[in-house]
PDB file of C-alpha atoms in Angstrom:
ATOM      1  CA  MET A   5       0.000   0.000   0.000  1.00  0.00           C
ATOM      2  CA  ARG A   6       2.885   2.296   0.712  1.00  0.00           C
ATOM      3  CA  ARG A   7       4.227   1.864  -2.825  1.00  0.00           C
ATOM      4  CA  ILE A   8       1.279   3.633  -4.474  1.00  0.00           C
ATOM      5  CA  PRO A   9       2.029   7.118  -2.976  1.00  0.00           C
ATOM      6  CA  VAL A  10       5.736   6.703  -3.770  1.00  0.00           C
ATOM      7  CA  PHE A  11       4.843   5.759  -7.366  1.00  0.00           C
ATOM      8  CA  PHE A  12       2.618   8.834  -7.805  1.00  0.00           C
ATOM      9  CA  LEU A  13       5.216  11.067  -6.163  1.00  0.00           C
ATOM     10  CA  THR A  14       7.831   9.741  -8.583  1.00  0.00           C
ATOM     11  CA  LEU A  15       5.546  10.357 -11.576  1.00  0.00           C
ATOM     12  CA  PHE A  16       4.802  13.871 -10.334  1.00  0.00           C
ATOM     13  CA  LEU A  17       8.517  14.682 -10.008  1.00  0.00           C
ATOM     14  CA  VAL A  18       9.325  13.248 -13.446  1.00  0.00           C
ATOM     15  CA  PHE A  19       6.663  15.331 -15.205  1.00  0.00           C
ATOM     16  CA  THR A  20       7.329  18.571 -13.326  1.00  0.00           C
ATOM     17  CA  LEU A  21      11.112  18.601 -13.088  1.00  0.00           C
ATOM     18  CA  ILE A  22      11.993  17.484 -16.623  1.00  0.00           C
ATOM     19  CA  PRO A  23      11.369  20.350 -19.050  1.00  0.00           C
ATOM     20  CA  GLY A  24       9.257  19.641 -22.086  1.00  0.00           C
ATOM     21  CA  VAL A  25      10.890  19.537 -25.476  1.00  0.00           C
ATOM     22  CA  GLN A  26       9.429  22.082 -27.854  1.00  0.00           C
ATOM     23  CA  ALA A  27      10.941  23.393 -31.069  1.00  0.00           C
ATOM     24  CA  ALA A  28      11.066  27.152 -31.294  1.00  0.00           C
ATOM     25  CA  SER A  29       9.623  29.099 -34.194  1.00  0.00           C
ATOM     26  CA  SER A  30      12.273  29.976 -36.750  1.00  0.00           C
ATOM     27  CA  ALA A  31      12.976  30.737 -40.384  1.00  0.00           C
ATOM     28  CA  SER A  32      14.341  27.459 -41.702  1.00  0.00           C
ATOM     29  CA  MET A  33      15.510  29.106 -44.946  1.00  0.00           C
ATOM     30  CA  ILE A  34      15.602  32.539 -46.521  1.00  0.00           C
ATOM     31  CA  GLY A  35      16.530  32.704 -50.194  1.00  0.00           C
ATOM     32  CA  THR A  36      17.272  36.111 -51.701  1.00  0.00           C
ATOM     33  CA  TYR A  37      17.420  36.356 -55.487  1.00  0.00           C
ATOM     34  CA  ALA A  38      18.392  39.712 -56.997  1.00  0.00           C
ATOM     35  CA  THR A  39      18.241  40.596 -60.694  1.00  0.00           C
ATOM     36  CA  VAL A  40      20.100  43.766 -61.652  1.00  0.00           C
ATOM     37  CA  SER A  41      18.903  45.736 -64.693  1.00  0.00           C
ATOM     38  CA  ALA A  42      21.072  47.795 -67.029  1.00  0.00           C
ATOM     39  CA  ASP A  43      19.428  50.964 -65.659  1.00  0.00           C
ATOM     40  CA  GLY A  44      20.836  50.244 -62.158  1.00  0.00           C
ATOM     41  CA  SER A  45      17.598  49.062 -60.583  1.00  0.00           C
ATOM     42  CA  CYS A  46      17.330  45.694 -58.886  1.00  0.00           C
ATOM     43  CA  GLN A  47      14.360  43.323 -58.614  1.00  0.00           C
ATOM     44  CA  VAL A  48      14.578  41.314 -55.390  1.00  0.00           C
ATOM     45  CA  THR A  49      12.574  38.176 -54.659  1.00  0.00           C
ATOM     46  CA  MET A  50      12.846  36.543 -51.250  1.00  0.00           C
ATOM     47  CA  THR A  51      11.509  33.114 -50.389  1.00  0.00           C
ATOM     48  CA  VAL A  52      11.001  32.757 -46.654  1.00  0.00           C
ATOM     49  CA  ARG A  53      10.316  29.327 -45.148  1.00  0.00           C
ATOM     50  CA  LEU A  54       8.961  29.674 -41.630  1.00  0.00           C
ATOM     51  CA  HIS A  55       8.422  27.008 -39.021  1.00  0.00           C
ATOM     52  CA  LEU A  56       5.803  28.283 -36.589  1.00  0.00           C
ATOM     53  CA  GLU A  57       5.089  26.460 -33.346  1.00  0.00           C
ATOM     54  CA  GLN A  58       2.254  28.801 -32.452  1.00  0.00           C
ATOM     55  CA  THR A  59       0.064  31.417 -34.098  1.00  0.00           C
ATOM     56  CA  ALA A  60       2.151  34.440 -35.098  1.00  0.00           C
ATOM     57  CA  THR A  61       1.013  37.729 -33.631  1.00  0.00           C
ATOM     58  CA  ASN A  62       2.705  41.013 -34.458  1.00  0.00           C
ATOM     59  CA  LEU A  63       5.177  39.238 -36.740  1.00  0.00           C
ATOM     60  CA  THR A  64       6.760  41.589 -39.259  1.00  0.00           C
ATOM     61  CA  TYR A  65       9.331  41.048 -41.986  1.00  0.00           C
ATOM     62  CA  PRO A  66      11.838  43.844 -42.698  1.00  0.00           C
ATOM     63  CA  ILE A  67      12.742  45.044 -46.180  1.00  0.00           C
ATOM     64  CA  PRO A  68      14.881  48.033 -47.190  1.00  0.00           C
ATOM     65  CA  ARG A  69      13.362  51.461 -46.611  1.00  0.00           C
ATOM     66  CA  GLN A  70      13.835  52.449 -50.272  1.00  0.00           C
ATOM     67  CA  ALA A  71      12.014  49.365 -51.638  1.00  0.00           C
ATOM     68  CA  SER A  72       9.070  50.005 -53.948  1.00  0.00           C
ATOM     69  CA  GLY A  73       6.406  47.814 -55.552  1.00  0.00           C
ATOM     70  CA  VAL A  74       6.313  45.506 -52.538  1.00  0.00           C
ATOM     71  CA  THR A  75       4.293  42.292 -52.861  1.00  0.00           C
ATOM     72  CA  LEU A  76       3.642  39.354 -50.530  1.00  0.00           C
ATOM     73  CA  ASN A  77       2.754  36.087 -52.302  1.00  0.00           C
ATOM     74  CA  GLY A  78       2.100  38.069 -55.493  1.00  0.00           C
ATOM     75  CA  ALA A  79      -0.351  40.573 -53.976  1.00  0.00           C
ATOM     76  CA  ARG A  80       0.385  44.184 -53.123  1.00  0.00           C
ATOM     77  CA  VAL A  81       0.930  44.694 -49.433  1.00  0.00           C
ATOM     78  CA  ARG A  82       1.003  47.751 -47.224  1.00  0.00           C
ATOM     79  CA  THR A  83       4.088  48.406 -45.159  1.00  0.00           C
ATOM     80  CA  GLN A  84       4.966  50.615 -42.239  1.00  0.00           C
ATOM     81  CA  THR A  85       8.276  52.440 -41.954  1.00  0.00           C
ATOM     82  CA  LYS A  86      10.404  52.027 -38.838  1.00  0.00           C
ATOM     83  CA  ASN A  87      14.025  53.173 -38.538  1.00  0.00           C
ATOM     84  CA  ASP A  88      15.941  52.042 -41.649  1.00  0.00           C
ATOM     85  CA  ALA A  89      13.351  49.531 -42.844  1.00  0.00           C
ATOM     86  CA  GLN A  90       9.845  48.993 -44.081  1.00  0.00           C
ATOM     87  CA  LEU A  91       7.965  46.314 -42.192  1.00  0.00           C
ATOM     88  CA  ILE A  92       5.534  43.897 -43.808  1.00  0.00           C
ATOM     89  CA  ASP A  93       2.909  42.635 -41.360  1.00  0.00           C
ATOM     90  CA  LEU A  94       2.926  38.845 -41.748  1.00  0.00           C
ATOM     91  CA  SER A  95       0.383  38.240 -38.991  1.00  0.00           C
ATOM     92  CA  ASP A  96      -2.575  39.038 -41.273  1.00  0.00           C
ATOM     93  CA  ALA A  97      -1.264  36.818 -44.073  1.00  0.00           C
ATOM     94  CA  LEU A  98      -0.521  33.918 -41.733  1.00  0.00           C
ATOM     95  CA  GLY A  99      -3.702  34.137 -39.680  1.00  0.00           C
ATOM     96  CA  THR A 100      -3.878  31.112 -37.402  1.00  0.00           C
ATOM     97  CA  MET A 101      -1.555  28.898 -39.456  1.00  0.00           C
ATOM     98  CA  ILE A 102       1.129  26.903 -37.690  1.00  0.00           C
ATOM     99  CA  GLY A 103       3.717  24.466 -39.005  1.00  0.00           C
ATOM    100  CA  ASP A 104       5.885  24.936 -42.111  1.00  0.00           C
ATOM    101  CA  ILE A 105       4.871  27.913 -44.261  1.00  0.00           C
ATOM    102  CA  THR A 106       6.525  29.437 -47.339  1.00  0.00           C
ATOM    103  CA  LEU A 107       6.105  33.114 -48.200  1.00  0.00           C
ATOM    104  CA  THR A 108       7.396  35.076 -51.196  1.00  0.00           C
ATOM    105  CA  VAL A 109       8.287  38.755 -50.826  1.00  0.00           C
ATOM    106  CA  SER A 110       9.192  40.812 -53.916  1.00  0.00           C
ATOM    107  CA  TYR A 111      10.242  44.429 -54.332  1.00  0.00           C
ATOM    108  CA  THR A 112      12.297  46.772 -56.495  1.00  0.00           C
ATOM    109  CA  LEU A 113      15.324  48.805 -55.437  1.00  0.00           C
ATOM    110  CA  ASN A 114      15.799  51.769 -57.759  1.00  0.00           C
ATOM    111  CA  ASN A 115      19.369  53.077 -58.054  1.00  0.00           C
ATOM    112  CA  ALA A 116      20.846  49.959 -56.424  1.00  0.00           C
ATOM    113  CA  VAL A 117      23.968  50.412 -58.566  1.00  0.00           C
ATOM    114  CA  SER A 118      26.129  53.485 -58.080  1.00  0.00           C
ATOM    115  CA  LEU A 119      29.358  54.724 -59.640  1.00  0.00           C
ATOM    116  CA  SER A 120      32.175  55.574 -57.224  1.00  0.00           C
ATOM    117  CA  GLU A 121      34.767  58.314 -57.673  1.00  0.00           C
ATOM    118  CA  ALA A 122      37.220  55.612 -58.802  1.00  0.00           C
ATOM    119  CA  ASN A 123      34.798  54.640 -61.618  1.00  0.00           C
ATOM    120  CA  LEU A 124      33.834  51.406 -59.891  1.00  0.00           C
ATOM    121  CA  LEU A 125      30.258  50.177 -60.024  1.00  0.00           C
ATOM    122  CA  THR A 126      28.878  49.260 -56.615  1.00  0.00           C
ATOM    123  CA  LEU A 127      25.752  47.223 -56.021  1.00  0.00           C
ATOM    124  CA  GLN A 128      24.191  47.752 -52.612  1.00  0.00           C
ATOM    125  CA  ILE A 129      21.413  45.418 -51.520  1.00  0.00           C
ATOM    126  CA  PRO A 130      20.477  45.679 -47.863  1.00  0.00           C
ATOM    127  CA  LEU A 131      19.540  42.226 -46.613  1.00  0.00           C
ATOM    128  CA  LEU A 132      17.643  40.968 -43.616  1.00  0.00           C
ATOM    129  CA  SER A 133      17.901  43.188 -40.561  1.00  0.00           C
ATOM    130  CA  GLY A 134      15.589  43.126 -37.564  1.00  0.00           C
ATOM    131  CA  PHE A 135      13.674  39.890 -38.180  1.00  0.00           C
ATOM    132  CA  SER A 136      12.099  38.436 -35.017  1.00  0.00           C
ATOM    133  CA  TYR A 137      13.053  34.799 -35.554  1.00  0.00           C
ATOM    134  CA  PRO A 138      16.411  33.055 -35.846  1.00  0.00           C
ATOM    135  CA  VAL A 139      17.429  32.099 -39.384  1.00  0.00           C
ATOM    136  CA  ASP A 140      18.775  28.560 -39.855  1.00  0.00           C
ATOM    137  CA  ALA A 141      20.077  29.016 -43.432  1.00  0.00           C
ATOM    138  CA  MET A 142      20.336  31.839 -45.953  1.00  0.00           C
ATOM    139  CA  GLU A 143      20.974  31.765 -49.699  1.00  0.00           C
ATOM    140  CA  PHE A 144      21.867  34.782 -51.833  1.00  0.00           C
ATOM    141  CA  SER A 145      22.044  34.972 -55.629  1.00  0.00           C
ATOM    142  CA  VAL A 146      22.674  37.914 -57.983  1.00  0.00           C
ATOM    143  CA  THR A 147      22.009  37.993 -61.724  1.00  0.00           C
ATOM    144  CA  LEU A 148      23.830  40.786 -63.554  1.00  0.00           C
ATOM    145  CA  PRO A 149      22.716  42.374 -66.865  1.00  0.00           C
ATOM    146  CA  GLY A 150      25.838  41.124 -68.631  1.00  0.00           C
ATOM    147  CA  ALA A 151      29.138  39.383 -68.076  1.00  0.00           C
ATOM    148  CA  PRO A 152      31.477  41.237 -65.692  1.00  0.00           C
ATOM    149  CA  GLU A 153      34.546  42.741 -67.357  1.00  0.00           C
ATOM    150  CA  ALA A 154      36.702  42.002 -64.319  1.00  0.00           C
ATOM    151  CA  LYS A 155      36.501  39.727 -61.324  1.00  0.00           C
ATOM    152  CA  PRO A 156      33.850  41.258 -59.056  1.00  0.00           C
ATOM    153  CA  ALA A 157      34.673  41.825 -55.406  1.00  0.00           C
ATOM    154  CA  PHE A 158      32.178  40.990 -52.689  1.00  0.00           C
ATOM    155  CA  SER A 159      31.991  42.603 -49.318  1.00  0.00           C
ATOM    156  CA  SER A 160      29.493  42.401 -46.534  1.00  0.00           C
ATOM    157  CA  ALA A 161      29.002  44.563 -43.495  1.00  0.00           C
ATOM    158  CA  LEU A 162      27.169  43.743 -40.315  1.00  0.00           C
ATOM    159  CA  ARG A 163      25.794  46.767 -38.550  1.00  0.00           C
ATOM    160  CA  ILE A 164      24.618  46.260 -35.007  1.00  0.00           C
ATOM    161  CA  LYS A 165      22.647  49.064 -33.485  1.00  0.00           C
ATOM    162  CA  PRO A 166      22.582  49.491 -29.708  1.00  0.00           C
ATOM    163  CA  THR A 167      19.209  48.803 -28.141  1.00  0.00           C
TER     164      THR A 167
END
């Protein structure tokens, strides 16, 4: 008879002291595909694969402040400007969905190519900055309007702003 309370006490301790395993929401993959035009503009298409463990509320996706013609899954979308970015509200598009979801964000960057004083062409494409979820993998691809005349150089800068 004494074993029954010990058994239940043991079960209670096992279920309360061992934390539950739950995967966090994240972006499993973000693919950014940029096509540069001869006029210096750049069409950017981003494929975002999200894994949501719970309904997303107040989830936004940042794009560059100077982006125009913004679409989400092929439909025009309104954005709000905050700091150096425009924010797309994903909460409305996602509704109560959970699990693995793929979204496509497209926009145009006018004047993405500039000419430096040393007569070098520079392509500036601001990428993801200020997204709420961790990103597991990121892919980036650029299509130029013609073959480069010299070996292009690539540089990347990470700017961290104090909070």
